[in-house]
Amino acid sequence: MDRVVFEGVGKRYGKQWALRGVNARFAPGEVVMVIGPNGSGKTTLIKCLLGLVRTTEGAIQVNGMEVGTDPEYRRALGYMPQLAEFPRELTVDQLLRMMNDIRNARSGSTDDRLIGSLGLEALLDKRIGTLSGGMRQKVSAVLAFRYRPSVLVLDEPTAGLDPVSARTLLEAVSEARRNGATVLITSHIMEEVQQLGDRLAYLQDGRLRVLLAPEVLLEVTRESSLSRALPKYLDQLPPSHVESM
């Protein structure tokens, strides 16, 4: 069964469509890199999947549960926003405990390995408000992976991270994929897209223009890098065409 399904999804703000006619199916054990220019609909797509905004048309399913109808689907999600905001007066440890209570997590059921691999042990007693942006991103990463979600949504996850921490995070993504998670990542780093993505989803003007494996794009364009292959491929498509595989 497909893990995440978009069926004719559209979102309108006033008279402006931010998303229109998005159809896609994402499988367990798949990493999908969501890319596109500013204003293409990436953020709206994520917000619709997370249930933060309601779709104007169409439906989204997670593990067979419809977003906006069955709140139980939220238990399947792990989310790392690009800019995380947490209560500044809480310590890191207090935040983790609070999230355990919210998630009704049993003792020993959480995956806390990223606390160690991202070097957060020494910061557990520090208040969130005293942490740098990069450290808050690490806390956000821990929370996204901590409850072993079957669907991970990561919004520019390596932004603000040092190179070593970024590599650690991407290794965690690869492990989650091996364990059967479906991972959606927004990124503007084409090297990450090419190396990590099983498929890339390219949005433009609110429409899903391309949903293909990176190697397919490279093969059909006879290019060695996605930064050259994708523009070349898009130039060959009619304006309303959607290519998927």
Coordinates of N, CA and C in Angstrom, one line a residue:
M1 N 0.8 -1.2 0.0 CA 0.0 0.0 0.0 C 0.9 1.2 0.0
D2 N 0.5 2.3 -0.8 CA 1.2 3.5 -0.8 C 1.1 4.2 0.6
R3 N 2.2 4.8 1.0 CA 2.2 5.4 2.4 C 1.6 6.7 2.4
V4 N 1.9 7.6 1.3 CA 1.3 8.9 1.2 C 0.7 9.1 -0.2
V5 N -0.5 9.5 -0.2 CA -1.2 9.7 -1.5 C -1.8 11.1 -1.6
F6 N -1.5 11.8 -2.7 CA -2.1 13.1 -3.1 C -3.1 12.8 -4.3
E7 N -4.3 13.2 -4.1 CA -5.3 12.9 -5.2 C -6.0 14.3 -5.6
G8 N -5.5 14.8 -6.7 CA -6.2 16.0 -7.2 C -6.1 17.2 -6.2
V9 N -5.0 17.3 -5.5 CA -4.9 18.3 -4.4 C -4.7 19.7 -4.9
G10 N -5.5 20.6 -4.5 CA -5.4 22.0 -4.8 C -5.6 22.9 -3.5
K11 N -4.9 24.0 -3.5 CA -5.1 24.9 -2.3 C -5.1 26.4 -2.9
R12 N -6.2 27.1 -2.6 CA -6.4 28.4 -3.1 C -6.4 29.4 -1.9
Y13 N -5.7 30.5 -2.0 CA -5.8 31.6 -1.1 C -6.4 32.8 -1.8
G14 N -7.7 33.0 -1.4 CA -8.4 34.1 -2.2 C -8.6 33.6 -3.6
K15 N -8.1 34.4 -4.6 CA -8.2 34.1 -6.0 C -7.0 33.4 -6.5
Q16 N -6.0 33.3 -5.7 CA -4.7 32.7 -6.1 C -4.5 31.3 -5.7
W17 N -4.3 30.4 -6.7 CA -4.0 29.0 -6.4 C -2.5 28.8 -6.1
A18 N -2.3 28.3 -4.9 CA -0.9 28.0 -4.5 C -0.5 26.6 -4.9
L19 N -1.5 25.7 -5.0 CA -1.4 24.3 -5.5 C -2.6 24.0 -6.4
R20 N -2.3 23.2 -7.4 CA -3.4 22.8 -8.3 C -3.2 21.5 -9.0
G21 N -4.1 20.6 -8.8 CA -4.1 19.3 -9.5 C -2.9 18.4 -9.2
V22 N -2.5 18.4 -7.9 CA -1.3 17.5 -7.6 C -1.8 16.1 -7.3
N23 N -1.2 15.2 -8.1 CA -1.4 13.8 -8.0 C -0.1 13.1 -7.8
A24 N 0.0 12.3 -6.7 CA 1.3 11.6 -6.5 C 1.1 10.5 -5.4
R25 N 1.9 9.5 -5.5 CA 1.9 8.4 -4.6 C 3.3 8.1 -4.2
F26 N 3.5 8.0 -2.8 CA 4.8 7.8 -2.3 C 4.8 6.5 -1.5
A27 N 5.8 5.6 -1.7 CA 5.8 4.3 -1.1 C 6.7 4.2 0.2
P28 N 6.5 3.2 1.0 CA 7.4 3.0 2.1 C 8.8 2.8 1.6
G29 N 9.8 3.3 2.4 CA 11.2 3.1 2.0 C 11.6 3.9 0.9
E30 N 11.0 5.1 0.7 CA 11.3 6.0 -0.4 C 11.6 7.4 0.1
V31 N 12.7 8.0 -0.5 CA 13.0 9.4 -0.2 C 12.7 10.2 -1.4
V32 N 11.8 11.2 -1.2 CA 11.4 12.1 -2.3 C 11.9 13.5 -2.0
M33 N 12.6 14.0 -2.9 CA 13.2 15.4 -2.8 C 12.2 16.3 -3.5
V34 N 11.7 17.2 -2.7 CA 10.7 18.2 -3.2 C 11.4 19.5 -3.5
I35 N 11.5 19.9 -4.8 CA 12.2 21.0 -5.2 C 11.4 22.0 -6.1
G36 N 11.9 23.2 -6.3 CA 11.1 24.1 -7.1 C 11.5 25.5 -6.7
P37 N 11.3 26.5 -7.6 CA 11.6 27.9 -7.3 C 10.8 28.4 -6.1
N38 N 11.2 29.6 -5.6 CA 10.4 30.3 -4.6 C 9.0 30.5 -5.1
G39 N 8.0 30.2 -4.2 CA 6.6 30.5 -4.6 C 6.0 29.4 -5.5
S40 N 6.7 28.2 -5.6 CA 6.2 27.2 -6.4 C 5.2 26.3 -5.8
G41 N 5.0 26.4 -4.5 CA 4.0 25.6 -3.8 C 4.6 24.6 -2.8
K42 N 5.9 24.5 -2.6 CA 6.5 23.5 -1.8 C 6.0 23.6 -0.3
T43 N 6.0 24.8 0.2 CA 5.6 25.0 1.6 C 4.1 24.7 1.8
T44 N 3.3 25.1 0.8 CA 1.9 24.8 0.9 C 1.7 23.3 0.8
L45 N 2.4 22.6 0.0 CA 2.3 21.1 -0.1 C 2.6 20.5 1.3
I46 N 3.6 20.9 1.9 CA 4.0 20.4 3.2 C 2.9 20.7 4.2
K47 N 2.4 22.0 4.2 CA 1.4 22.3 5.2 C 0.1 21.5 5.0
C48 N -0.2 21.3 3.8 CA -1.4 20.4 3.5 C -1.2 19.0 4.0
L49 N 0.0 18.4 3.8 CA 0.3 17.1 4.3 C 0.2 17.0 5.8
L50 N 0.7 18.1 6.5 CA 0.8 18.1 7.9 C -0.6 18.4 8.5
G51 N -1.5 18.8 7.7 CA -2.8 19.2 8.2 C -2.8 20.6 8.8
L52 N -1.8 21.4 8.5 CA -1.8 22.8 9.0 C -2.7 23.7 8.2
V53 N -2.9 23.4 7.0 CA -3.9 24.1 6.2 C -4.8 23.1 5.5
R54 N -6.1 23.4 5.3 CA -7.0 22.5 4.6 C -6.9 22.7 3.1
T55 N -7.0 21.6 2.4 CA -7.0 21.7 0.9 C -8.3 22.3 0.4
T56 N -8.2 23.0 -0.7 CA -9.4 23.5 -1.3 C -10.1 22.4 -2.1
E57 N -9.4 21.6 -2.7 CA -9.9 20.5 -3.5 C -9.0 19.3 -3.3
G58 N -9.5 18.1 -3.6 CA -8.7 16.9 -3.5 C -8.6 16.3 -2.1
A59 N -7.8 15.3 -2.0 CA -7.6 14.7 -0.7 C -6.1 14.1 -0.5
I60 N -5.7 14.0 0.7 CA -4.4 13.5 1.0 C -4.6 12.3 2.0
Q61 N -3.9 11.2 1.8 CA -4.0 10.1 2.7 C -2.6 9.7 3.2
V62 N -2.5 9.4 4.5 CA -1.3 8.9 5.1 C -1.7 7.6 5.8
N63 N -1.0 6.5 5.3 CA -1.3 5.2 5.9 C -2.8 4.8 5.8
G64 N -3.4 5.3 4.7 CA -4.8 5.0 4.4 C -5.8 5.9 5.2
M65 N -5.3 6.8 6.0 CA -6.1 7.7 6.8 C -6.1 9.1 6.1
E66 N -7.3 9.7 6.0 CA -7.4 11.0 5.3 C -7.0 12.1 6.2
V67 N -6.1 12.9 5.7 CA -5.7 14.2 6.4 C -6.9 15.1 6.5
G68 N -7.1 15.6 7.7 CA -8.2 16.6 8.0 C -9.4 15.9 8.4
T69 N -9.5 14.6 8.3 CA -10.6 13.8 8.8 C -10.3 12.9 9.9
D70 N -9.2 12.2 9.8 CA -8.8 11.2 10.9 C -7.5 11.7 11.5
P71 N -7.6 12.3 12.7 CA -6.4 12.9 13.4 C -5.4 11.9 13.8
E72 N -5.7 10.6 13.8 CA -4.8 9.6 14.2 C -3.6 9.5 13.2
Y73 N -3.7 10.0 12.0 CA -2.6 10.0 11.0 C -1.4 10.7 11.5
R74 N -1.7 11.7 12.4 CA -0.6 12.6 12.9 C 0.5 11.8 13.6
R75 N 0.1 10.7 14.2 CA 1.1 9.8 15.0 C 2.1 9.2 14.0
A76 N 1.8 9.2 12.8 CA 2.8 8.6 11.8 C 3.8 9.6 11.4
L77 N 3.6 10.9 11.7 CA 4.5 12.0 11.1 C 5.6 12.4 12.1
G78 N 6.7 12.7 11.4 CA 7.8 13.4 12.1 C 8.2 14.6 11.2
Y79 N 8.3 15.7 11.8 CA 8.4 17.0 11.1 C 9.6 17.8 11.6
M80 N 10.4 18.2 10.7 CA 11.5 19.1 11.0 C 11.4 20.4 10.2
P81 N 10.9 21.5 10.7 CA 10.7 22.7 10.0 C 12.0 23.4 9.7
Q82 N 12.1 24.3 8.7 CA 13.3 25.0 8.4 C 13.7 25.9 9.6
L83 N 12.8 26.5 10.2 CA 13.1 27.4 11.3 C 12.2 26.9 12.5
A84 N 12.7 26.2 13.4 CA 12.0 25.7 14.5 C 11.8 26.7 15.6
E85 N 10.6 26.8 16.2 CA 10.3 27.7 17.3 C 9.8 26.8 18.5
F86 N 10.6 26.9 19.6 CA 10.2 26.2 20.8 C 10.1 27.2 22.0
P87 N 9.4 26.8 23.1 CA 9.3 27.7 24.2 C 10.7 28.0 24.8
R88 N 11.1 29.2 24.7 CA 12.4 29.6 25.0 C 12.8 29.4 26.5
E89 N 11.9 29.4 27.4 CA 12.2 29.2 28.8 C 12.5 27.8 29.2
L90 N 12.1 26.8 28.4 CA 12.3 25.4 28.7 C 13.7 25.0 28.4
T91 N 14.2 24.1 29.2 CA 15.5 23.4 28.8 C 15.3 22.4 27.8
V92 N 16.3 21.9 27.1 CA 16.2 20.9 26.1 C 15.6 19.7 26.7
D93 N 16.0 19.3 27.9 CA 15.5 18.1 28.5 C 14.0 18.2 28.8
Q94 N 13.6 19.4 29.3 CA 12.2 19.7 29.6 C 11.3 19.6 28.3
L95 N 11.9 20.1 27.2 CA 11.2 20.0 26.0 C 11.0 18.6 25.5
L96 N 12.0 17.8 25.6 CA 11.9 16.4 25.3 C 10.9 15.7 26.1
R97 N 10.9 16.0 27.4 CA 9.9 15.3 28.3 C 8.5 15.8 28.0
M98 N 8.3 17.1 27.7 CA 7.0 17.6 27.3 C 6.5 16.9 26.1
M99 N 7.4 16.7 25.1 CA 6.9 16.0 23.8 C 6.6 14.6 24.1
N100 N 7.3 13.9 25.0 CA 7.0 12.6 25.4 C 5.5 12.5 25.9
D101 N 5.2 13.5 26.8 CA 3.8 13.5 27.3 C 2.8 13.8 26.3
I102 N 3.1 14.7 25.3 CA 2.1 15.0 24.2 C 1.9 13.7 23.4
R103 N 3.0 13.0 23.1 CA 3.0 11.8 22.2 C 2.6 10.6 23.0
N104 N 2.4 10.7 24.3 CA 2.1 9.5 25.1 C 3.2 8.4 24.9
A105 N 4.4 8.8 24.8 CA 5.5 7.9 24.6 C 5.9 7.1 25.8
R106 N 6.0 5.8 25.7 CA 6.4 5.0 26.8 C 7.9 5.0 27.1
S107 N 8.3 4.8 28.3 CA 9.7 4.8 28.6 C 10.4 3.8 27.8
G108 N 11.5 4.2 27.2 CA 12.3 3.3 26.4 C 11.9 3.1 25.0
S109 N 10.7 3.8 24.6 CA 10.2 3.6 23.2 C 10.8 4.6 22.2
T110 N 11.5 5.6 22.7 CA 12.0 6.6 21.8 C 13.4 6.3 21.3
D111 N 13.7 6.9 20.1 CA 15.0 6.7 19.5 C 15.8 8.0 19.8
D112 N 16.7 7.9 20.8 CA 17.5 9.1 21.2 C 18.9 9.1 20.7
R113 N 19.2 8.3 19.7 CA 20.6 8.2 19.2 C 21.1 9.5 18.7
L114 N 20.2 10.3 18.1 CA 20.7 11.6 17.5 C 21.1 12.6 18.6
I115 N 20.6 12.4 19.8 CA 21.1 13.3 20.9 C 22.6 13.2 21.0
G116 N 23.1 11.9 21.0 CA 24.5 11.7 21.1 C 25.3 12.0 19.8
S117 N 24.8 11.6 18.7 CA 25.5 11.8 17.4 C 25.6 13.2 17.0
L118 N 24.6 14.1 17.5 CA 24.6 15.5 17.2 C 25.2 16.3 18.3
G119 N 25.7 15.6 19.3 CA 26.4 16.3 20.4 C 25.6 17.2 21.3
L120 N 24.4 16.7 21.6 CA 23.4 17.5 22.4 C 23.4 17.1 23.9
E121 N 24.2 16.0 24.3 CA 24.1 15.6 25.7 C 24.5 16.8 26.6
A122 N 25.5 17.5 26.3 CA 25.9 18.6 27.1 C 25.0 19.8 27.2
L123 N 24.0 19.8 26.3 CA 23.1 20.9 26.2 C 21.7 20.6 26.8
L124 N 21.5 19.4 27.4 CA 20.2 19.0 27.9 C 19.7 20.0 29.0
D125 N 20.6 20.5 29.8 CA 20.1 21.4 30.8 C 20.1 22.9 30.4
K126 N 20.4 23.2 29.1 CA 20.4 24.6 28.6 C 19.0 25.0 28.2
R127 N 18.7 26.2 28.5 CA 17.4 26.7 28.0 C 17.4 27.0 26.5
I128 N 16.3 26.7 25.9 CA 16.2 26.8 24.4 C 16.5 28.2 24.0
G129 N 16.2 29.2 24.7 CA 16.4 30.6 24.3 C 17.9 30.9 24.3
T130 N 18.7 30.1 24.9 CA 20.2 30.4 24.9 C 20.9 29.7 23.8
L131 N 20.2 28.9 23.0 CA 20.9 28.1 22.0 C 21.0 28.9 20.7
S132 N 22.0 28.6 19.9 CA 22.2 29.1 18.6 C 21.2 28.5 17.7
G133 N 21.1 29.1 16.5 CA 20.1 28.6 15.5 C 20.5 27.2 15.1
G134 N 21.8 26.9 14.9 CA 22.2 25.6 14.5 C 21.9 24.5 15.6
M135 N 22.0 24.9 16.9 CA 21.7 24.0 17.9 C 20.2 23.7 18.0
R136 N 19.4 24.8 17.8 CA 18.0 24.6 17.8 C 17.5 23.6 16.6
Q137 N 18.3 23.7 15.5 CA 18.0 22.8 14.4 C 18.3 21.4 14.8
K138 N 19.3 21.2 15.5 CA 19.7 19.8 16.0 C 18.6 19.3 16.9
V139 N 18.1 20.1 17.8 CA 16.9 19.7 18.7 C 15.7 19.4 17.8
S140 N 15.5 20.2 16.8 CA 14.4 19.9 15.9 C 14.5 18.5 15.2
A141 N 15.8 18.2 14.8 CA 16.1 17.0 14.1 C 15.8 15.8 15.1
V142 N 16.2 15.9 16.3 CA 16.0 14.9 17.3 C 14.5 14.6 17.5
L143 N 13.7 15.7 17.6 CA 12.3 15.5 17.7 C 11.6 14.8 16.5
A144 N 12.1 15.2 15.3 CA 11.5 14.6 14.1 C 11.7 13.1 14.0
F145 N 12.9 12.6 14.4 CA 13.2 11.2 14.3 C 12.9 10.4 15.6
R146 N 12.6 11.1 16.7 CA 12.6 10.4 18.0 C 11.5 9.4 18.2
Y147 N 10.4 9.6 17.5 CA 9.3 8.7 17.7 C 9.1 7.7 16.6
R148 N 10.2 7.4 15.9 CA 10.2 6.4 14.8 C 9.0 6.6 13.8
P149 N 8.8 7.7 13.2 CA 7.7 8.0 12.4 C 7.8 7.2 11.1
S150 N 6.6 6.8 10.5 CA 6.6 6.1 9.2 C 6.7 7.1 8.1
V151 N 6.4 8.4 8.4 CA 6.5 9.5 7.4 C 7.3 10.6 8.0
L152 N 8.4 10.9 7.4 CA 9.3 12.0 7.8 C 9.1 13.2 6.8
V153 N 8.9 14.4 7.3 CA 8.8 15.6 6.5 C 9.9 16.5 6.9
L154 N 10.9 16.8 6.1 CA 12.1 17.6 6.5 C 12.2 18.8 5.6
D155 N 12.1 20.0 6.1 CA 12.1 21.2 5.3 C 13.4 21.8 5.4
E156 N 14.2 21.7 4.3 CA 15.6 22.2 4.3 C 16.4 21.8 5.5
P157 N 16.5 20.5 5.8 CA 17.0 20.0 7.0 C 18.4 20.3 7.3
T158 N 19.3 20.5 6.3 CA 20.7 20.8 6.5 C 21.0 22.2 6.6
A159 N 20.0 23.1 6.4 CA 20.3 24.5 6.5 C 20.6 24.9 7.9
G160 N 21.7 25.6 8.1 CA 22.1 26.0 9.4 C 22.9 25.0 10.2
L161 N 23.1 23.8 9.6 CA 23.9 22.8 10.3 C 25.4 22.8 9.8
D162 N 26.3 22.5 10.6 CA 27.7 22.4 10.2 C 27.8 21.1 9.3
P163 N 28.9 21.0 8.5 CA 29.0 19.9 7.6 C 29.0 18.5 8.3
V164 N 29.6 18.4 9.4 CA 29.6 17.1 10.1 C 28.2 16.7 10.6
S165 N 27.5 17.7 11.2 CA 26.1 17.4 11.6 C 25.2 17.2 10.4
A166 N 25.4 17.9 9.3 CA 24.6 17.7 8.1 C 24.7 16.2 7.6
R167 N 26.0 15.8 7.6 CA 26.2 14.4 7.2 C 25.6 13.4 8.1
T168 N 25.6 13.7 9.4 CA 25.0 12.8 10.4 C 23.5 12.7 10.2
L169 N 22.9 13.9 9.9 CA 21.4 13.9 9.7 C 21.1 13.1 8.4
L170 N 21.8 13.3 7.4 CA 21.5 12.6 6.1 C 21.7 11.1 6.3
E171 N 22.7 10.7 7.1 CA 22.8 9.2 7.4 C 21.6 8.7 8.2
A172 N 21.0 9.6 9.0 CA 19.8 9.2 9.7 C 18.6 9.0 8.8
V173 N 18.6 9.9 7.8 CA 17.6 9.7 6.7 C 17.7 8.4 6.0
S174 N 18.9 8.1 5.6 CA 19.2 6.8 4.9 C 18.8 5.6 5.8
E175 N 19.1 5.7 7.0 CA 18.7 4.6 7.9 C 17.1 4.5 8.0
A176 N 16.5 5.6 8.1 CA 15.0 5.6 8.2 C 14.4 5.0 6.9
R177 N 15.0 5.3 5.8 CA 14.5 4.7 4.5 C 14.7 3.2 4.6
R178 N 15.9 2.7 5.0 CA 16.1 1.3 5.1 C 15.1 0.6 6.0
N179 N 14.6 1.4 7.0 CA 13.7 0.8 8.0 C 12.2 1.0 7.5
G180 N 12.0 1.5 6.3 CA 10.7 1.5 5.7 C 10.0 2.8 5.8
A181 N 10.6 3.9 6.3 CA 10.0 5.2 6.4 C 9.9 5.8 5.0
T182 N 8.8 6.6 4.8 CA 8.7 7.5 3.6 C 9.2 8.8 4.0
V183 N 10.1 9.4 3.2 CA 10.7 10.6 3.6 C 10.5 11.7 2.5
L184 N 10.0 12.8 2.9 CA 9.8 13.9 1.9 C 10.8 15.1 2.4
I185 N 11.6 15.5 1.6 CA 12.6 16.5 1.9 C 12.6 17.7 0.9
T186 N 12.4 18.9 1.4 CA 12.6 20.0 0.5 C 14.0 20.4 0.6
S187 N 14.6 20.8 -0.5 CA 16.0 21.1 -0.6 C 16.3 21.9 -1.8
H188 N 17.3 22.8 -1.7 CA 17.7 23.5 -2.9 C 19.2 23.1 -3.3
I189 N 19.7 22.1 -2.6 CA 21.0 21.6 -2.8 C 21.0 20.4 -3.7
M190 N 21.3 20.7 -5.0 CA 21.1 19.6 -6.0 C 22.0 18.4 -5.8
E191 N 23.1 18.6 -5.1 CA 24.0 17.4 -4.8 C 23.2 16.5 -3.9
E192 N 22.5 17.1 -2.9 CA 21.7 16.2 -2.0 C 20.6 15.5 -2.7
V193 N 20.0 16.2 -3.6 CA 18.9 15.7 -4.4 C 19.4 14.5 -5.2
Q194 N 20.5 14.6 -5.8 CA 21.0 13.6 -6.7 C 21.5 12.4 -5.9
Q195 N 22.1 12.6 -4.8 CA 22.7 11.5 -4.0 C 21.7 10.8 -3.1
L196 N 20.7 11.5 -2.6 CA 19.8 10.9 -1.6 C 18.4 10.5 -2.2
G197 N 17.9 11.2 -3.1 CA 16.5 11.1 -3.6 C 16.3 9.8 -4.4
D198 N 15.3 9.1 -4.1 CA 14.8 8.0 -5.0 C 14.1 8.6 -6.1
R199 N 13.3 9.7 -5.8 CA 12.6 10.4 -6.9 C 12.7 11.9 -6.5
L200 N 12.6 12.8 -7.5 CA 12.5 14.2 -7.2 C 11.1 14.7 -7.7
A201 N 10.5 15.5 -6.9 CA 9.2 16.1 -7.3 C 9.5 17.6 -7.5
Y202 N 9.3 18.0 -8.7 CA 9.6 19.4 -9.1 C 8.2 20.1 -9.2
L203 N 8.1 21.2 -8.4 CA 6.9 22.0 -8.5 C 7.2 23.3 -9.1
Q204 N 6.2 23.8 -9.9 CA 6.3 25.1 -10.6 C 4.9 25.7 -10.7
D205 N 4.8 26.9 -10.2 CA 3.5 27.6 -10.3 C 2.4 26.8 -9.7
G206 N 2.7 26.1 -8.6 CA 1.7 25.3 -7.9 C 1.3 23.9 -8.5
R207 N 2.0 23.6 -9.6 CA 1.7 22.3 -10.3 C 3.0 21.4 -10.2
L208 N 2.7 20.1 -10.1 CA 3.7 19.1 -10.1 C 4.1 18.8 -11.5
R209 N 5.3 19.4 -11.9 CA 5.7 19.2 -13.3 C 6.5 17.9 -13.6
V210 N 7.3 17.5 -12.6 CA 8.1 16.3 -12.8 C 8.1 15.5 -11.5
L211 N 8.0 14.2 -11.7 CA 8.1 13.2 -10.6 C 8.9 12.0 -11.1
L212 N 10.2 12.1 -11.0 CA 11.0 11.1 -11.7 C 12.2 10.8 -10.8
A213 N 12.9 9.6 -11.0 CA 14.1 9.3 -10.4 C 15.2 10.2 -11.0
P214 N 16.1 10.6 -10.1 CA 17.2 11.5 -10.7 C 18.0 10.8 -11.8
E215 N 18.2 9.5 -11.7 CA 19.0 8.8 -12.7 C 18.3 8.8 -14.0
V216 N 17.0 8.8 -14.0 CA 16.2 8.8 -15.3 C 16.4 10.2 -15.9
L217 N 16.4 11.3 -15.2 CA 16.6 12.6 -15.8 C 18.0 12.7 -16.4
L218 N 19.0 12.1 -15.6 CA 20.4 12.2 -16.2 C 20.5 11.4 -17.4
E219 N 19.8 10.2 -17.5 CA 19.9 9.4 -18.6 C 19.3 10.0 -19.9
V220 N 18.1 10.5 -19.7 CA 17.3 11.0 -20.9 C 17.9 12.3 -21.4
T221 N 18.6 13.1 -20.5 CA 19.2 14.4 -21.0 C 20.7 14.2 -21.3
R222 N 21.2 13.0 -21.0 CA 22.7 12.8 -21.2 C 23.5 13.8 -20.5
E223 N 23.1 14.2 -19.3 CA 23.9 15.1 -18.5 C 24.5 14.3 -17.3
S224 N 25.5 14.9 -16.7 CA 26.1 14.2 -15.5 C 25.7 14.8 -14.2
S225 N 25.0 16.0 -14.2 CA 24.5 16.6 -13.0 C 23.1 17.1 -13.1
L226 N 22.3 17.0 -12.0 CA 20.9 17.5 -12.1 C 20.8 19.0 -12.3
S227 N 21.8 19.7 -11.9 CA 21.7 21.2 -12.1 C 21.6 21.5 -13.5
R228 N 22.2 20.7 -14.4 CA 22.1 20.9 -15.9 C 20.9 20.1 -16.5
A229 N 20.7 18.9 -15.9 CA 19.7 18.0 -16.5 C 18.3 18.5 -16.3
L230 N 18.0 19.0 -15.1 CA 16.6 19.4 -14.9 C 16.1 20.6 -15.8
P231 N 16.9 21.7 -15.9 CA 16.4 22.8 -16.8 C 16.3 22.3 -18.2
K232 N 17.2 21.4 -18.6 CA 17.2 20.9 -20.0 C 15.9 20.1 -20.2
Y233 N 15.6 19.3 -19.2 CA 14.4 18.4 -19.4 C 13.1 19.3 -19.4
L234 N 13.1 20.3 -18.5 CA 11.9 21.1 -18.4 C 11.7 21.9 -19.7
D235 N 12.7 22.3 -20.4 CA 12.6 23.0 -21.7 C 11.9 22.1 -22.7
Q236 N 11.9 20.8 -22.6 CA 11.3 19.9 -23.5 C 9.9 19.6 -23.3
L237 N 9.4 20.0 -22.1 CA 8.0 19.7 -21.7 C 7.0 20.8 -22.1
P238 N 5.8 20.4 -22.6 CA 4.8 21.5 -22.8 C 4.4 22.1 -21.4
P239 N 3.9 23.3 -21.4 CA 3.7 24.0 -20.1 C 2.8 23.3 -19.1
S240 N 1.8 22.5 -19.6 CA 0.9 21.8 -18.7 C 1.2 20.4 -18.5
H241 N 2.4 19.9 -19.0 CA 2.7 18.5 -18.9 C 3.2 18.1 -17.6
V242 N 2.8 16.9 -17.1 CA 3.4 16.4 -15.9 C 4.0 15.0 -16.2
E243 N 5.3 14.9 -15.9 CA 6.0 13.7 -16.2 C 6.3 12.9 -14.9
S244 N 5.9 11.7 -14.9 CA 6.1 10.9 -13.6 C 6.5 9.5 -14.0
M245 N 7.1 8.9 -13.0 CA 7.6 7.5 -13.1 C 7.8 6.9 -11.7

